[in-house]
Amino acid sequence: MNEPFAPQYDPSTIEAPLYRQWTDAGLFTADPDREAQPYVVQMPPPNVTAVLHVGHGLNNTVQDVLVRFERMRGRDTLWLPGTDHAGIATQNVVERLLAKEGRTRFDLGRMAFEERVWAYVKETGGVILEQLRALGASCDWTRTYFTLDPDMSRAVREVFVRLYEKGLIYRGNYIINWCPRCLTALSNEEAEKEEVAGKIWYLRYPLADGTGHVTVATTRPETMLGDTGVAVNPDDERYEAMVGKLIALPLTGREIPIVADDAVEAEFGTGAVKVTPAHDPTDFEIGQRQMLHTIDVMTPEARMAETVPEAFQGLDRYEARKRVVAAFEELGLLEKVEDHTHAVGHCYRCNTVIEPRLSEQWFVKMAPLARPALEAYRDGRLRFIPERRGEEYAQWMENIRDWCISRQLWWGHRIPVWYCDGCGQTIVSRQDVVRCDCGHAVRQDEDVLDTWFSSWLVPFSSLGWPDGTKDLRAFYPGSVLVTAPEILFFWVARMVMAGCEFMNDIPFHTVYLHGTVRDTQHRKMSKSLGNGIDPLEVVEKFGADALRYTLVSGMSVGTDVILDPNDLETSFGPGRNFANKLWNAGRFILTNLGDAPVRKVSALKPKELTLADRWIIARCDATIREATEAYERFRLNDAAAAVYRFLWSDLADWYIELIKPRLYGDVPGGDVARAIALKTFDVALRLLHPIMPFITEALWQRIPGRREGSWLAVAPWPTPDNRATDAAAVRQFGLVQELVGAIRQIRAEYDVQPGKTVRAMVQHPGAGTRDAVTAEAGTVRRLARLSDLTFDDASEGVGGYAVLSDGTGVFVPLGDAIDVARECERLGTELARLEQLIASQEKKLGNEQFVSRAPAAVVENERTKLASWKEQAGALRDKRAKLGCA
Ligand SMILES: [Zn+2]
Ligand SMILES: [Zn+2]
């Protein structure tokens, strides 16, 4: 039933149909009733509007490799996919579309806007899940979720209400990170710190009694319009007499007090700080302690509000900054200005500079949730790969801040809180509330929850929680979480906390944080830099296997993956070549089996086996051990390298080459060679399947004797066999390989034409070498193109000589293989040319004027050239001596 064996590997005709067959056969669907031990991986849910980029490509390839490996080891695997509604990101996309129509979300109103986003998501969302199929991702699509699904939303409300009832969710006025473009609060993690070259302005604040002034330093002078105090350290003698006095705050006509507060460091700056409680977190705390007023001087759009003097009202914050500084200068109150580089928070979505702003928001009290999550790490239940990431996790947990969870957006889970304007009650409820107990109608909180407030629950909400479903019992806790380091705190740490709080157990025991894909200049790949690689374009051109192999072989634990976008023009890293070689090897083995039934390798008798047979069986066994251990330890590049070496070098370059005479019937033992080639090839396909699933399955489907309807994707993982360990065979065959290599080297060195045969004399063979060479004499003769292979210690005429690692010598007489006279002449001409070059170079470097006037680097370069020429001339003289040239 097999199609004819295509001479060239063409992934485009193989991959998509195979993927459909796998899913039709239900191979990726987990079964909670199965006896097998589960292996559960939660996919980091991509944004619903996302399009697959190379970062997703790497992340999902790693997950798929681990899942396929464990599936073949017999585990009941569940790789759970889903998409995230991505509140701020998705809302921004739709708002940009509206802007093109000249409208804002406020023109539409909340209901219509939400409908618009839903329509957009239904039309374009989830594309990324389709794209993951092209990559070969073996997810359980029957369990796909979306974080705004009714089930997931129910879990979100349940969690909100439980935390509120426990006193862990509260509402309060705090300084939060505000994005004036997105018009929403952001968590600390969403306000990305970036170094910015700015200035620091030293402003003089006159005392109201006219007895002097205090100098304060600020990076945001416009906020002085909202100052309500100046603070100094209580122990600072310079200001002792001033504490309690009033400042006549310039430009405002207001008087503000000088207060003493421990938060001020006397050594820092001038020792006196301006206090703006509405626009700075530290100032807010000082303000609370010192009972200072709070004046909010900015609108949500970061323009100056009506609380400031009329001249500044309505100005953009940066324009206001200029004018405030100019006004101070004019008043003679600008002491100095210094350049100053400092870290400024930027919106992680639109990169606008964050404005710290006082506002009323909902928060989760994190310290009680962090305690068990930190303990799980400290007592070794939760581990990180690479290990150092664990310490970052621990530090974050130890210094955890409360989590601002309300967002001033319309797209997301609306906060389940209702306010009654009749009796003033606040109602927090699992169900929608229409009317208060007092009979008055209620209004729901306008805000939605942070996107991460639903994704931190997915390890159990995706399995049916809060109901005690069969899935939840079978598949919680999960096994491994695979993610990029960027979302360690956003997502990973919070999932651990939620797991401890709501499931009483951590959601996974291992967190594997892989590197980032970068270009050859170590820049992160991005659309704006134009250095990206579109994984789907690679799949289309070279196949998913090529992409996967190149990604996996280029990564090692704790390092980044470097790709060259230029590779896309010709090939794609090593993956494509490997796929072609594998296809050709498979094609040769599978089409040269003949019709005779294949014997079982386990039934072969030891005396039937040649040295090469014993060697390949031992190498196959060693590769099973090596690859299995590498997969288990997340060293996927090592697993790839082990299988590559076995398939490319041991099997294709050596074993298949040297069994050809047996397979063609020129010498006996064809059935043995056939059985071993097939068995070791089958094993190699299994070991490689997690990394290159398509080509391995396509080849495996052609292996004779396979049960109809069986799949490599669920075939058993090979187990090592102690009887196969055969150190003697590996050592002896290694010497045979060395011998062939040495003769080939000599042939190349003396330019022996490929069609010509030579003779080789093995001299003073080491222990065991004589037996090994004798056993594989035919192989050596064929692969090294020998007319004669003898054991003979005598030297004879001219020729090449080499010594193997065990001390065995090999002499290759060249008198009859090359025209010695012509070779001598050729080498002589070459030598004469070099000697001329050397002479003129020596003259040049002997010239005082050149050496003293030319730049040192130039002289150095000329000296290096001379040394290299001299070395080459020496080698030519050696060769001529060996050939006995006149
Ligand atoms: Zn923003
Ligand atoms: Zn009421």
PDB file of C-alpha atoms in Angstrom, residues 5 584-596 598 656 659-660 662-665 670-671 673-675 677-678 704:
ATOM      1  CA  PHE A   5       9.713   5.667  -2.695  1.00  0.00           C
ATOM      2  CA  ASN A 584      18.595   8.487   1.240  1.00  0.00           C
ATOM      3  CA  ALA A 585      19.871   6.053   3.872  1.00  0.00           C
ATOM      4  CA  GLY A 586      16.327   4.856   4.537  1.00  0.00           C
ATOM      5  CA  ARG A 587      15.635   4.535   0.868  1.00  0.00           C
ATOM      6  CA  PHE A 588      18.730   2.394   0.372  1.00  0.00           C
ATOM      7  CA  ILE A 589      18.044   0.110   3.329  1.00  0.00           C
ATOM      8  CA  LEU A 590      14.353  -0.290   2.666  1.00  0.00           C
ATOM      9  CA  THR A 591      14.642  -0.896  -1.077  1.00  0.00           C
ATOM     10  CA  ASN A 592      17.565  -3.331  -0.779  1.00  0.00           C
ATOM     11  CA  LEU A 593      15.943  -5.722   1.628  1.00  0.00           C
ATOM     12  CA  GLY A 594      14.788  -8.107  -1.064  1.00  0.00           C
ATOM     13  CA  ASP A 595      11.849 -10.405  -0.578  1.00  0.00           C
ATOM     14  CA  ALA A 596      13.444 -12.830   1.878  1.00  0.00           C
ATOM     15  CA  VAL A 598      13.874 -10.533   7.736  1.00  0.00           C
ATOM     16  CA  ILE A 656      25.706   0.583   5.009  1.00  0.00           C
ATOM     17  CA  ILE A 659      27.526  -4.373   4.013  1.00  0.00           C
ATOM     18  CA  LYS A 660      26.871  -3.625   0.346  1.00  0.00           C
ATOM     19  CA  ARG A 662      26.745  -8.913   1.483  1.00  0.00           C
ATOM     20  CA  LEU A 663      23.442  -7.296   0.505  1.00  0.00           C
ATOM     21  CA  TYR A 664      24.244  -7.673  -3.198  1.00  0.00           C
ATOM     22  CA  GLY A 665      25.091 -11.359  -2.643  1.00  0.00           C
ATOM     23  CA  GLY A 670      23.236 -11.030   3.427  1.00  0.00           C
ATOM     24  CA  ASP A 671      20.395 -12.081   5.712  1.00  0.00           C
ATOM     25  CA  ALA A 673      23.420  -7.753   7.447  1.00  0.00           C
ATOM     26  CA  ARG A 674      19.849  -7.103   6.353  1.00  0.00           C
ATOM     27  CA  ALA A 675      18.451  -7.944   9.794  1.00  0.00           C
ATOM     28  CA  ALA A 677      20.670  -2.805   9.236  1.00  0.00           C
ATOM     29  CA  LEU A 678      16.907  -2.855   9.565  1.00  0.00           C
ATOM     30  CA  PRO A 704       8.528  -4.472   6.750  1.00  0.00           C
TER      31      PRO A 704
END
